[in-house]
mmCIF file of C-alpha atoms in Angstrom:
data_model
loop_
_atom_site.group_PDB
_atom_site.id
_atom_site.type_symbol
_atom_site.label_atom_id
_atom_site.label_comp_id
_atom_site.label_asym_id
_atom_site.label_seq_id
_atom_site.Cartn_x
_atom_site.Cartn_y
_atom_site.Cartn_z
ATOM 1 C CA MET A 229 -2.243 2.686 -26.034
ATOM 2 C CA ARG A 230 0.909 0.796 -25.333
ATOM 3 C CA GLN A 231 2.896 -0.836 -22.572
ATOM 4 C CA VAL A 232 6.740 -1.085 -21.771
ATOM 5 C CA HIS A 233 8.425 -3.244 -19.129
ATOM 6 C CA ARG A 234 11.872 -2.325 -17.565
ATOM 7 C CA SER A 235 13.793 -4.040 -14.806
ATOM 8 C CA LEU A 236 16.118 -1.873 -12.716
ATOM 9 C CA GLN A 237 18.732 -3.119 -10.073
ATOM 10 C CA VAL A 238 19.414 -1.093 -6.986
ATOM 11 C CA GLU A 239 22.361 -1.867 -4.744
ATOM 12 C CA THR A 240 21.860 -1.174 -1.128
ATOM 13 C CA ARG A 241 24.280 -0.998 1.972
ATOM 14 C CA GLY A 242 22.068 -1.765 4.891
ATOM 15 C CA LYS A 243 18.797 -0.328 6.422
ATOM 16 C CA GLY A 244 17.376 2.907 4.970
ATOM 17 C CA LEU A 245 15.987 4.707 1.973
ATOM 18 C CA TYR A 246 17.518 4.625 -1.424
ATOM 19 C CA ASP A 247 16.158 7.317 -3.888
ATOM 20 C CA VAL A 248 15.147 5.693 -7.016
ATOM 21 C CA THR A 249 12.992 8.634 -8.395
ATOM 22 C CA ARG A 250 15.666 9.248 -11.216
ATOM 23 C CA PRO A 251 16.287 5.688 -12.429
ATOM 24 C CA VAL A 252 12.679 5.254 -12.584
ATOM 25 C CA GLY A 253 11.947 8.536 -14.349
ATOM 26 C CA GLN A 254 14.730 7.414 -16.742
ATOM 27 C CA ALA A 255 12.835 4.295 -17.505
ATOM 28 C CA LEU A 256 9.936 6.297 -18.193
ATOM 29 C CA ALA A 257 11.734 8.602 -20.516
ATOM 30 C CA ASP A 258 13.002 5.667 -22.405
ATOM 31 C CA SER A 259 9.670 4.260 -22.971
ATOM 32 C CA GLY A 260 8.638 7.387 -24.919
ATOM 33 C CA ILE A 261 5.248 7.375 -23.075
ATOM 34 C CA ARG A 262 3.983 10.796 -22.626
ATOM 35 C CA SER A 263 0.793 10.142 -20.637
ATOM 36 C CA GLY A 264 -0.322 7.288 -18.547
ATOM 37 C CA LEU A 265 0.460 5.286 -15.578
ATOM 38 C CA ALA A 266 3.752 3.998 -14.201
ATOM 39 C CA THR A 267 3.700 1.103 -11.824
ATOM 40 C CA VAL A 268 6.680 0.131 -9.755
ATOM 41 C CA PHE A 269 6.834 -3.335 -8.147
ATOM 42 C CA ILE A 270 9.803 -4.621 -5.719
ATOM 43 C CA ALA A 271 10.438 -8.252 -5.989
ATOM 44 C CA HIS A 272 11.467 -8.931 -2.505
ATOM 45 C CA THR A 273 9.726 -9.370 0.994
ATOM 46 C CA SER A 274 12.678 -7.913 2.898
ATOM 47 C CA ALA A 275 12.989 -4.617 1.146
ATOM 48 C CA SER A 276 9.951 -2.305 0.012
ATOM 49 C CA LEU A 277 8.772 0.857 -1.513
ATOM 50 C CA VAL A 278 7.704 4.189 -0.137
ATOM 51 C CA ILE A 279 7.186 7.705 -1.305
ATOM 52 C CA GLN A 280 8.597 10.007 1.321
ATOM 53 C CA GLU A 281 9.889 13.802 1.544
ATOM 54 C CA ASN A 282 12.703 14.374 -0.483
ATOM 55 C CA ALA A 283 13.962 17.859 0.892
ATOM 56 C CA ASP A 284 15.354 17.261 4.483
ATOM 57 C CA VAL A 285 17.534 13.799 4.585
ATOM 58 C CA GLU A 286 16.818 13.874 8.278
ATOM 59 C CA VAL A 287 13.135 12.701 7.374
ATOM 60 C CA GLN A 288 14.609 9.460 6.040
ATOM 61 C CA ARG A 289 16.642 8.713 9.010
ATOM 62 C CA ASP A 290 13.584 9.549 11.439
ATOM 63 C CA LEU A 291 11.471 6.859 9.442
ATOM 64 C CA GLU A 292 14.154 4.521 10.085
ATOM 65 C CA ARG A 293 14.236 5.369 13.717
ATOM 66 C CA PHE A 294 10.617 4.853 14.089
ATOM 67 C CA PHE A 295 10.691 1.373 12.381
ATOM 68 C CA ALA A 296 13.651 0.526 14.411
ATOM 69 C CA ARG A 297 11.721 1.210 17.460
ATOM 70 C CA LEU A 298 8.456 -0.539 16.288
ATOM 71 C CA VAL A 299 9.931 -3.698 14.959
ATOM 72 C CA PRO A 300 13.281 -3.897 16.641
ATOM 73 C CA ASP A 301 15.877 -6.590 15.467
ATOM 74 C CA GLY A 302 16.174 -9.594 17.553
ATOM 75 C CA ASP A 303 12.686 -9.292 19.074
ATOM 76 C CA PRO A 304 12.050 -12.407 21.033
ATOM 77 C CA LEU A 305 8.410 -12.504 19.670
ATOM 78 C CA PHE A 306 9.691 -13.819 16.478
ATOM 79 C CA HIS A 307 10.349 -17.776 15.932
ATOM 80 C CA HIS A 308 11.710 -17.349 12.433
ATOM 81 C CA THR A 309 15.479 -16.631 13.148
ATOM 82 C CA GLU A 310 17.352 -18.710 11.038
ATOM 83 C CA GLU A 311 18.262 -16.064 8.641
ATOM 84 C CA GLY A 312 19.399 -13.576 11.221
ATOM 85 C CA PRO A 313 17.854 -11.159 13.861
ATOM 86 C CA ASP A 314 16.919 -8.596 11.123
ATOM 87 C CA ASP A 315 15.119 -11.105 8.808
ATOM 88 C CA MET A 316 11.605 -11.287 10.266
ATOM 89 C CA PRO A 317 11.651 -7.603 11.311
ATOM 90 C CA ALA A 318 12.425 -6.985 7.529
ATOM 91 C CA HIS A 319 9.378 -8.968 6.423
ATOM 92 C CA VAL A 320 7.203 -7.137 9.016
ATOM 93 C CA ARG A 321 8.523 -3.583 7.897
ATOM 94 C CA ALA A 322 7.836 -4.722 4.231
ATOM 95 C CA ALA A 323 4.216 -5.721 5.119
ATOM 96 C CA LEU A 324 3.700 -2.136 6.790
ATOM 97 C CA THR A 325 4.834 -0.346 3.863
ATOM 98 C CA GLN A 326 4.338 -1.204 -0.171
ATOM 99 C CA THR A 327 5.346 -3.640 -2.393
ATOM 100 C CA SER A 328 3.900 -1.608 -5.439
ATOM 101 C CA ILE A 329 3.261 1.940 -6.279
ATOM 102 C CA ALA A 330 1.261 3.379 -9.076
ATOM 103 C CA ILE A 331 2.251 7.078 -10.284
ATOM 104 C CA PRO A 332 0.396 9.049 -13.072
ATOM 105 C CA VAL A 333 2.436 10.034 -15.893
ATOM 106 C CA LEU A 334 1.925 13.560 -17.313
ATOM 107 C CA GLU A 335 3.948 15.424 -19.904
ATOM 108 C CA GLY A 336 6.355 12.516 -19.808
ATOM 109 C CA LYS A 337 7.199 12.660 -16.366
ATOM 110 C CA LEU A 338 6.255 11.047 -13.164
ATOM 111 C CA ALA A 339 3.457 13.239 -11.555
ATOM 112 C CA LEU A 340 4.939 13.513 -8.162
ATOM 113 C CA GLY A 341 4.203 16.105 -5.757
ATOM 114 C CA THR A 342 6.864 18.738 -5.099
ATOM 115 C CA TRP A 343 8.247 16.996 -2.179
ATOM 116 C CA GLN A 344 7.792 13.523 -3.216
ATOM 117 C CA GLY A 345 10.504 11.012 -3.771
ATOM 118 C CA LEU A 346 10.314 7.310 -4.604
ATOM 119 C CA TYR A 347 12.431 5.306 -2.434
ATOM 120 C CA VAL A 348 13.425 1.670 -2.156
ATOM 121 C CA TYR A 349 13.445 0.859 1.685
ATOM 122 C CA GLU A 350 16.043 -1.632 2.560
ATOM 123 C CA HIS A 351 15.214 -3.428 5.705
ATOM 124 C CA ARG A 352 18.222 -5.943 5.949
ATOM 125 C CA ASN A 353 21.624 -4.949 7.616
ATOM 126 C CA SER A 354 23.771 -6.405 4.966
ATOM 127 C CA PRO A 355 24.177 -5.225 1.390
ATOM 128 C CA HIS A 356 21.744 -6.498 -1.259
ATOM 129 C CA THR A 357 20.928 -6.302 -4.779
ATOM 130 C CA ARG A 358 17.157 -5.363 -5.111
ATOM 131 C CA LYS A 359 15.117 -5.770 -8.332
ATOM 132 C CA LEU A 360 12.573 -3.364 -9.267
ATOM 133 C CA LEU A 361 10.007 -4.014 -12.215
ATOM 134 C CA VAL A 362 8.496 -0.800 -13.686
ATOM 135 C CA HIS A 363 5.528 -1.028 -16.049
ATOM 136 C CA VAL A 364 4.648 1.914 -18.127
ATOM 137 C CA LEU A 365 1.286 2.106 -19.703
ATOM 138 C CA GLY A 366 0.070 4.975 -21.784
ATOM 139 C CA GLU A 367 0.510 6.749 -25.124
ATOM 140 C CA MET B 155 -8.828 0.928 -24.516
ATOM 141 C CA ARG B 156 -8.448 4.506 -23.551
ATOM 142 C CA GLN B 157 -7.416 6.513 -20.374
ATOM 143 C CA VAL B 158 -8.472 9.791 -18.800
ATOM 144 C CA HIS B 159 -6.575 11.918 -16.131
ATOM 145 C CA ARG B 160 -8.405 13.964 -13.549
ATOM 146 C CA SER B 161 -7.068 16.117 -10.920
ATOM 147 C CA LEU B 162 -9.045 16.781 -7.706
ATOM 148 C CA GLN B 163 -8.573 18.922 -4.830
ATOM 149 C CA VAL B 164 -9.501 18.192 -1.142
ATOM 150 C CA GLU B 165 -9.728 20.755 1.496
ATOM 151 C CA THR B 166 -8.737 19.369 4.994
ATOM 152 C CA ARG B 167 -9.250 20.664 8.442
ATOM 153 C CA GLY B 168 -6.726 18.761 10.771
ATOM 154 C CA LYS B 169 -6.124 15.105 11.344
ATOM 155 C CA GLY B 170 -8.591 12.614 10.116
ATOM 156 C CA LEU B 171 -10.441 10.929 7.206
ATOM 157 C CA TYR B 172 -12.122 12.684 4.349
ATOM 158 C CA ASP B 173 -14.421 10.758 2.193
ATOM 159 C CA VAL B 174 -13.545 11.098 -1.329
ATOM 160 C CA THR B 175 -15.650 8.108 -2.665
ATOM 161 C CA ARG B 176 -18.010 10.593 -4.204
ATOM 162 C CA PRO B 177 -15.676 12.815 -6.138
ATOM 163 C CA VAL B 178 -13.557 10.103 -7.247
ATOM 164 C CA GLY B 179 -16.777 8.255 -8.708
ATOM 165 C CA GLN B 180 -17.664 11.390 -10.341
ATOM 166 C CA ALA B 181 -14.430 11.580 -12.167
ATOM 167 C CA LEU B 182 -14.911 8.167 -13.311
ATOM 168 C CA ALA B 183 -18.556 8.871 -14.540
ATOM 169 C CA ASP B 184 -17.075 11.956 -16.490
ATOM 170 C CA SER B 185 -14.509 9.951 -18.128
ATOM 171 C CA GLY B 186 -17.324 7.690 -19.506
ATOM 172 C CA ILE B 187 -15.276 4.608 -18.916
ATOM 173 C CA ARG B 188 -17.580 1.566 -18.095
ATOM 174 C CA SER B 189 -15.050 -1.124 -17.341
ATOM 175 C CA GLY B 190 -11.439 -0.980 -16.329
ATOM 176 C CA LEU B 191 -9.298 0.385 -13.578
ATOM 177 C CA ALA B 192 -9.251 3.486 -11.682
ATOM 178 C CA THR B 193 -6.068 4.538 -9.996
ATOM 179 C CA VAL B 194 -5.906 7.177 -7.262
ATOM 180 C CA PHE B 195 -2.726 8.821 -6.386
ATOM 181 C CA ILE B 196 -1.971 11.561 -3.617
ATOM 182 C CA ALA B 197 0.740 13.893 -4.331
ATOM 183 C CA HIS B 198 1.789 14.466 -0.617
ATOM 184 C CA THR B 199 3.897 12.984 1.922
ATOM 185 C CA SER B 200 2.072 14.208 4.885
ATOM 186 C CA ALA B 201 -1.507 12.925 3.898
ATOM 187 C CA SER B 202 -2.280 9.614 2.266
ATOM 188 C CA LEU B 203 -5.080 7.176 1.145
ATOM 189 C CA VAL B 204 -6.964 4.451 2.945
ATOM 190 C CA ILE B 205 -10.053 2.362 2.225
ATOM 191 C CA GLN B 206 -12.119 1.974 5.324
ATOM 192 C CA GLU B 207 -15.434 1.206 6.687
ATOM 193 C CA ASN B 208 -18.097 3.883 5.725
ATOM 194 C CA ALA B 209 -20.907 2.763 8.162
ATOM 195 C CA ASP B 210 -19.925 3.765 11.595
ATOM 196 C CA VAL B 211 -18.195 7.141 12.005
ATOM 197 C CA GLU B 212 -16.639 6.017 14.860
ATOM 198 C CA VAL B 213 -14.571 3.479 12.962
ATOM 199 C CA GLN B 214 -12.669 6.626 11.663
ATOM 200 C CA ARG B 215 -12.119 8.154 14.897
ATOM 201 C CA ASP B 216 -10.834 4.856 16.272
ATOM 202 C CA LEU B 217 -8.408 4.719 13.512
ATOM 203 C CA GLU B 218 -7.053 8.299 14.277
ATOM 204 C CA ARG B 219 -6.885 7.281 18.094
ATOM 205 C CA PHE B 220 -4.645 4.093 16.934
ATOM 206 C CA PHE B 221 -2.359 6.292 14.900
ATOM 207 C CA ALA B 222 -2.282 9.219 17.521
ATOM 208 C CA ARG B 223 -1.004 6.609 20.026
ATOM 209 C CA LEU B 224 1.343 4.740 17.672
ATOM 210 C CA VAL B 225 2.960 7.848 16.251
ATOM 211 C CA PRO B 226 2.350 10.766 18.647
ATOM 212 C CA ASP B 227 3.001 14.440 17.700
ATOM 213 C CA GLY B 228 6.113 15.713 19.537
ATOM 214 C CA ASP B 229 7.731 12.326 19.830
ATOM 215 C CA PRO B 230 11.278 12.979 21.163
ATOM 216 C CA LEU B 231 12.547 10.123 18.890
ATOM 217 C CA PHE B 232 12.354 12.430 15.960
ATOM 218 C CA HIS B 233 15.087 14.956 14.828
ATOM 219 C CA HIS B 234 13.079 16.666 12.038
ATOM 220 C CA THR B 235 11.062 19.130 13.985
ATOM 221 C CA GLU B 236 11.465 22.360 12.070
ATOM 222 C CA GLU B 237 8.141 21.928 10.615
ATOM 223 C CA GLY B 238 6.306 21.471 13.565
ATOM 224 C CA PRO B 239 5.709 18.459 16.199
ATOM 225 C CA ASP B 240 3.223 16.912 13.726
ATOM 226 C CA ASP B 241 5.156 16.928 10.488
ATOM 227 C CA MET B 242 7.472 13.965 10.960
ATOM 228 C CA PRO B 243 4.617 11.864 12.596
ATOM 229 C CA ALA B 244 2.638 12.764 9.348
ATOM 230 C CA HIS B 245 5.283 11.428 7.130
ATOM 231 C CA VAL B 246 5.549 8.114 9.273
ATOM 232 C CA ARG B 247 1.769 7.778 8.918
ATOM 233 C CA ALA B 248 1.744 8.439 5.217
ATOM 234 C CA ALA B 249 4.441 5.680 5.013
ATOM 235 C CA LEU B 250 2.182 3.114 6.883
ATOM 236 C CA THR B 251 -0.995 3.711 4.867
ATOM 237 C CA GLN B 252 -0.980 4.212 1.028
ATOM 238 C CA THR B 253 0.065 6.828 -1.551
ATOM 239 C CA SER B 254 -1.846 4.956 -4.463
ATOM 240 C CA ILE B 255 -4.696 2.758 -4.461
ATOM 241 C CA ALA B 256 -6.172 0.990 -7.493
ATOM 242 C CA ILE B 257 -10.056 0.292 -7.787
ATOM 243 C CA PRO B 258 -11.664 -1.995 -10.463
ATOM 244 C CA VAL B 259 -14.292 -0.322 -12.509
ATOM 245 C CA LEU B 260 -17.449 -2.267 -13.365
ATOM 246 C CA GLU B 261 -20.578 -1.261 -14.930
ATOM 247 C CA GLY B 262 -19.310 2.402 -14.790
ATOM 248 C CA LYS B 263 -18.751 2.223 -11.040
ATOM 249 C CA LEU B 264 -15.802 1.824 -8.544
ATOM 250 C CA ALA B 265 -16.026 -1.727 -7.767
ATOM 251 C CA LEU B 266 -16.037 -1.101 -3.848
ATOM 252 C CA GLY B 267 -17.157 -3.516 -1.411
ATOM 253 C CA THR B 268 -20.453 -2.618 0.332
ATOM 254 C CA TRP B 269 -18.864 -1.163 3.461
ATOM 255 C CA GLN B 270 -15.695 0.294 1.738
ATOM 256 C CA GLY B 271 -15.252 4.108 1.247
ATOM 257 C CA LEU B 272 -12.080 5.803 -0.007
ATOM 258 C CA TYR B 273 -10.594 8.444 2.150
ATOM 259 C CA VAL B 274 -7.847 10.977 2.240
ATOM 260 C CA TYR B 275 -6.236 10.504 5.546
ATOM 261 C CA GLU B 276 -4.810 14.096 6.790
ATOM 262 C CA HIS B 277 -1.995 13.603 9.127
ATOM 263 C CA ARG B 278 -1.352 17.423 9.922
ATOM 264 C CA ASN B 279 -3.156 19.513 12.554
ATOM 265 C CA SER B 280 -3.550 22.583 10.264
ATOM 266 C CA PRO B 281 -6.006 22.728 7.260
ATOM 267 C CA HIS B 282 -4.483 21.887 3.971
ATOM 268 C CA THR B 283 -5.379 21.675 0.209
ATOM 269 C CA ARG B 284 -4.646 18.137 -0.940
ATOM 270 C CA LYS B 285 -4.237 17.171 -4.430
ATOM 271 C CA LEU B 286 -5.330 13.819 -5.850
ATOM 272 C CA LEU B 287 -4.731 12.493 -9.449
ATOM 273 C CA VAL B 288 -7.104 10.062 -10.729
ATOM 274 C CA HIS B 289 -6.298 7.857 -13.730
ATOM 275 C CA VAL B 290 -8.908 5.991 -15.387
ATOM 276 C CA LEU B 291 -8.079 3.222 -17.806
ATOM 277 C CA GLY B 292 -10.671 0.969 -19.727
ATOM 278 C CA GLU B 293 -13.513 1.117 -22.268
ATOM 279 C CA MET C 266 -4.176 -3.882 -25.539
ATOM 280 C CA ARG C 267 -7.067 -5.458 -23.585
ATOM 281 C CA GLN C 268 -8.225 -6.229 -20.384
ATOM 282 C CA VAL C 269 -9.928 -8.990 -18.434
ATOM 283 C CA HIS C 270 -11.906 -8.825 -15.037
ATOM 284 C CA ARG C 271 -12.080 -11.986 -12.678
ATOM 285 C CA SER C 272 -13.739 -12.264 -9.482
ATOM 286 C CA LEU C 273 -12.338 -14.950 -6.816
ATOM 287 C CA GLN C 274 -13.627 -15.949 -3.426
ATOM 288 C CA VAL C 275 -11.495 -17.029 -0.687
ATOM 289 C CA GLU C 276 -12.887 -19.063 2.538
ATOM 290 C CA THR C 277 -11.087 -17.985 5.661
ATOM 291 C CA ARG C 278 -10.942 -19.701 9.033
ATOM 292 C CA GLY C 279 -9.739 -16.919 11.451
ATOM 293 C CA LYS C 280 -6.912 -14.617 11.642
ATOM 294 C CA GLY C 281 -3.871 -15.354 9.421
ATOM 295 C CA LEU C 282 -2.520 -15.480 5.874
ATOM 296 C CA TYR C 283 -4.196 -17.396 3.088
ATOM 297 C CA ASP C 284 -2.077 -17.925 -0.029
ATOM 298 C CA VAL C 285 -3.981 -16.742 -3.248
ATOM 299 C CA THR C 286 -0.973 -16.740 -5.393
ATOM 300 C CA ARG C 287 -2.202 -19.876 -7.332
ATOM 301 C CA PRO C 288 -5.815 -18.910 -7.887
ATOM 302 C CA VAL C 289 -4.790 -15.404 -9.058
ATOM 303 C CA GLY C 290 -1.944 -16.955 -11.280
ATOM 304 C CA GLN C 291 -4.880 -19.207 -12.728
ATOM 305 C CA ALA C 292 -7.116 -16.108 -13.471
ATOM 306 C CA LEU C 293 -4.286 -14.642 -15.097
ATOM 307 C CA ALA C 294 -3.789 -17.913 -17.319
ATOM 308 C CA ASP C 295 -7.560 -17.908 -18.159
ATOM 309 C CA SER C 296 -7.101 -14.233 -19.369
ATOM 310 C CA GLY C 297 -4.630 -15.330 -22.067
ATOM 311 C CA ILE C 298 -2.649 -12.190 -21.416
ATOM 312 C CA ARG C 299 1.130 -12.837 -21.727
ATOM 313 C CA SER C 300 2.590 -9.367 -20.803
ATOM 314 C CA GLY C 301 1.049 -6.697 -18.802
ATOM 315 C CA LEU C 302 -0.274 -5.746 -15.354
ATOM 316 C CA ALA C 303 -2.274 -7.859 -12.918
ATOM 317 C CA THR C 304 -4.098 -5.780 -10.302
ATOM 318 C CA VAL C 305 -5.600 -7.434 -7.218
ATOM 319 C CA PHE C 306 -8.021 -5.723 -5.107
ATOM 320 C CA ILE C 307 -9.890 -6.927 -1.823
ATOM 321 C CA ALA C 308 -13.432 -5.848 -1.216
ATOM 322 C CA HIS C 309 -13.207 -5.645 2.228
ATOM 323 C CA THR C 310 -12.127 -3.447 5.397
ATOM 324 C CA SER C 311 -11.411 -6.197 7.978
ATOM 325 C CA ALA C 312 -9.313 -8.329 5.601
ATOM 326 C CA SER C 313 -6.267 -7.130 3.349
ATOM 327 C CA LEU C 314 -3.536 -8.009 0.964
ATOM 328 C CA VAL C 315 0.061 -8.640 1.406
ATOM 329 C CA ILE C 316 2.965 -10.128 -0.450
ATOM 330 C CA GLN C 317 5.006 -12.340 1.953
ATOM 331 C CA GLU C 318 7.623 -14.842 1.999
ATOM 332 C CA ASN C 319 6.411 -18.191 0.824
ATOM 333 C CA ALA C 320 9.255 -20.296 2.066
ATOM 334 C CA ASP C 321 8.964 -20.778 5.917
ATOM 335 C CA VAL C 322 5.504 -20.931 7.200
ATOM 336 C CA GLU C 323 6.538 -19.583 10.521
ATOM 337 C CA VAL C 324 7.063 -16.028 8.700
ATOM 338 C CA GLN C 325 3.448 -15.948 8.363
ATOM 339 C CA ARG C 326 2.785 -16.765 11.976
ATOM 340 C CA ASP C 327 5.483 -14.152 13.300
ATOM 341 C CA LEU C 328 3.700 -11.573 11.109
ATOM 342 C CA GLU C 329 0.475 -12.550 12.936
ATOM 343 C CA ARG C 330 2.369 -12.442 16.214
ATOM 344 C CA PHE C 331 3.549 -8.982 15.392
ATOM 345 C CA PHE C 332 0.026 -7.544 14.576
ATOM 346 C CA ALA C 333 -1.647 -9.256 17.699
ATOM 347 C CA ARG C 334 0.704 -7.365 19.734
ATOM 348 C CA LEU C 335 0.572 -4.120 17.814
ATOM 349 C CA VAL C 336 -3.210 -4.104 17.537
ATOM 350 C CA PRO C 337 -4.586 -6.345 20.198
ATOM 351 C CA ASP C 338 -8.194 -7.530 20.152
ATOM 352 C CA GLY C 339 -10.383 -5.796 22.760
ATOM 353 C CA ASP C 340 -8.165 -2.613 23.174
ATOM 354 C CA PRO C 341 -9.882 -0.240 25.432
ATOM 355 C CA LEU C 342 -8.522 2.501 23.134
ATOM 356 C CA PHE C 343 -11.451 1.585 20.714
ATOM 357 C CA HIS C 344 -15.121 3.006 20.963
ATOM 358 C CA HIS C 345 -16.296 0.766 17.797
ATOM 359 C CA THR C 346 -16.980 -2.300 19.699
ATOM 360 C CA GLU C 347 -20.531 -3.506 18.709
ATOM 361 C CA GLU C 348 -19.286 -5.944 16.037
ATOM 362 C CA GLY C 349 -16.897 -7.497 18.414
ATOM 363 C CA PRO C 350 -13.563 -7.064 20.260
ATOM 364 C CA ASP C 351 -11.631 -8.000 16.859
ATOM 365 C CA ASP C 352 -13.599 -5.918 14.536
ATOM 366 C CA MET C 353 -11.876 -2.488 15.125
ATOM 367 C CA PRO C 354 -8.463 -4.117 15.304
ATOM 368 C CA ALA C 355 -9.298 -5.668 12.054
ATOM 369 C CA HIS C 356 -9.876 -2.394 10.310
ATOM 370 C CA VAL C 357 -6.676 -0.910 11.711
ATOM 371 C CA ARG C 358 -4.687 -3.992 10.309
ATOM 372 C CA ALA C 359 -6.178 -3.473 7.018
ATOM 373 C CA ALA C 360 -5.190 0.256 7.012
ATOM 374 C CA LEU C 361 -1.627 -0.838 8.033
ATOM 375 C CA THR C 362 -1.485 -3.385 5.163
ATOM 376 C CA GLN C 363 -2.808 -3.220 1.538
ATOM 377 C CA THR C 364 -6.280 -3.076 -0.181
ATOM 378 C CA SER C 365 -4.722 -3.292 -3.713
ATOM 379 C CA ILE C 366 -1.556 -4.583 -5.085
ATOM 380 C CA ALA C 367 -0.268 -4.400 -8.615
ATOM 381 C CA ILE C 368 1.997 -7.124 -10.208
ATOM 382 C CA PRO C 369 3.550 -6.980 -13.602
ATOM 383 C CA VAL C 370 2.986 -9.765 -15.885
ATOM 384 C CA LEU C 371 5.738 -11.333 -17.786
ATOM 385 C CA GLU C 372 5.616 -14.573 -20.336
ATOM 386 C CA GLY C 373 2.270 -15.247 -18.904
ATOM 387 C CA LYS C 374 3.038 -15.259 -15.345
ATOM 388 C CA LEU C 375 3.042 -13.005 -12.266
ATOM 389 C CA ALA C 376 6.469 -11.620 -12.071
ATOM 390 C CA LEU C 377 6.884 -12.251 -8.329
ATOM 391 C CA GLY C 378 10.130 -12.513 -6.900
ATOM 392 C CA THR C 379 11.348 -16.173 -5.798
ATOM 393 C CA TRP C 380 10.260 -15.939 -2.274
ATOM 394 C CA GLN C 381 7.237 -13.914 -3.094
ATOM 395 C CA GLY C 382 3.640 -15.264 -2.392
ATOM 396 C CA LEU C 383 0.397 -13.111 -2.547
ATOM 397 C CA TYR C 384 -2.006 -13.628 0.527
ATOM 398 C CA VAL C 385 -5.102 -12.518 1.687
ATOM 399 C CA TYR C 386 -4.625 -11.647 5.502
ATOM 400 C CA GLU C 387 -7.921 -12.284 7.325
ATOM 401 C CA HIS C 388 -8.313 -10.067 10.540
ATOM 402 C CA ARG C 389 -11.278 -11.466 11.889
ATOM 403 C CA ASN C 390 -11.485 -14.414 14.319
ATOM 404 C CA SER C 391 -14.443 -16.316 12.674
ATOM 405 C CA PRO C 392 -14.679 -17.695 9.275
ATOM 406 C CA HIS C 393 -15.445 -15.466 6.217
ATOM 407 C CA THR C 394 -15.795 -15.685 2.602
ATOM 408 C CA ARG C 395 -13.664 -13.033 1.107
ATOM 409 C CA LYS C 396 -14.111 -11.484 -2.514
ATOM 410 C CA LEU C 397 -11.023 -10.636 -4.722
ATOM 411 C CA LEU C 398 -11.292 -8.603 -7.944
ATOM 412 C CA VAL C 399 -8.404 -9.263 -10.461
ATOM 413 C CA HIS C 400 -7.885 -6.959 -13.420
ATOM 414 C CA VAL C 401 -5.573 -8.004 -15.974
ATOM 415 C CA LEU C 402 -4.357 -5.593 -18.531
ATOM 416 C CA GLY C 403 -1.925 -6.378 -21.521
ATOM 417 C CA GLU C 404 -1.629 -8.362 -24.605
#
């Protein structure tokens, strides 16, 4: 049994989902681990992780439509406004989604379902560089 | 230190929670691992995982009542409607709950709290066969 | 590769976030593991885990303001009311946040982002003793 750490950067361009299935799969391939568990962690509190459908891009847009309605930018409920009207909503969205996701590894691949993709969910309006840590365990 | 992979199937019959504490515990028992970590992953984007109270079944119904109100079927907000009025809401519900959950293993058992049960949360109206992957690590 | 289990108790005093970054970091330091993965699990269904911003305490209050509006105590939607008007909302809040979070370990430390803190999110109004299990894997 052994482990490998990898760090990935993702450039985002405003609110929405960014597919990271391929770079995370590449980090796994680089590790040489064929069977085990891959854990992905995002080192931020205004972006998060989700596994979503990878077939119809409209699903990703609908997810964003839902969150834009549930946690609208500039909501007068929020007191923490110094970092902009989209900052506190971003923290709430991050709390409602995931900071870490673990995916089994089988035959050297992420054992995702047919329609599953792994996404960074950017919650801020401006471009950001987001850091992911990937921990691969196995043999 | 060693690891075991198991795959489980769960038959669902419409929206709601399906208790998988026992089959996951059985997968753990079969592994022979007495101390470690069990990670459960669901290979779908319209069903998810939650840990919820296992005592009063009304808790599970109330959880469903809440989600039915928060993410109603047929919401005109959504554009992705080809797969039915309950499909996009199912993806949103999955994003709001969990795709993977890790549970420590102590004395050969899932170290769940007294009132904790592990559930597959089905978000579609029709019956589905849902696939879980269980990764057990330890010794 | 080796593993260490630790159990921590957290005393809460009503709804809100309780920073556990330091005690979890101490459990990691005690383990002597320098590189690997730390998985934190909360053994309850009316309290949960979140990673949130650790800089402005107003962020934590705004998060609570949001959840108090989204899942209000005493909501007539809920049938499970015997344990008080804040019990079923607590279960819903727990489902919407996390029961387990995995954090990579690098150079003997939790590899959290600059602004990330790990919190127990108490969802009940009265004081509770909450139990966390920490599993550290690595070398």
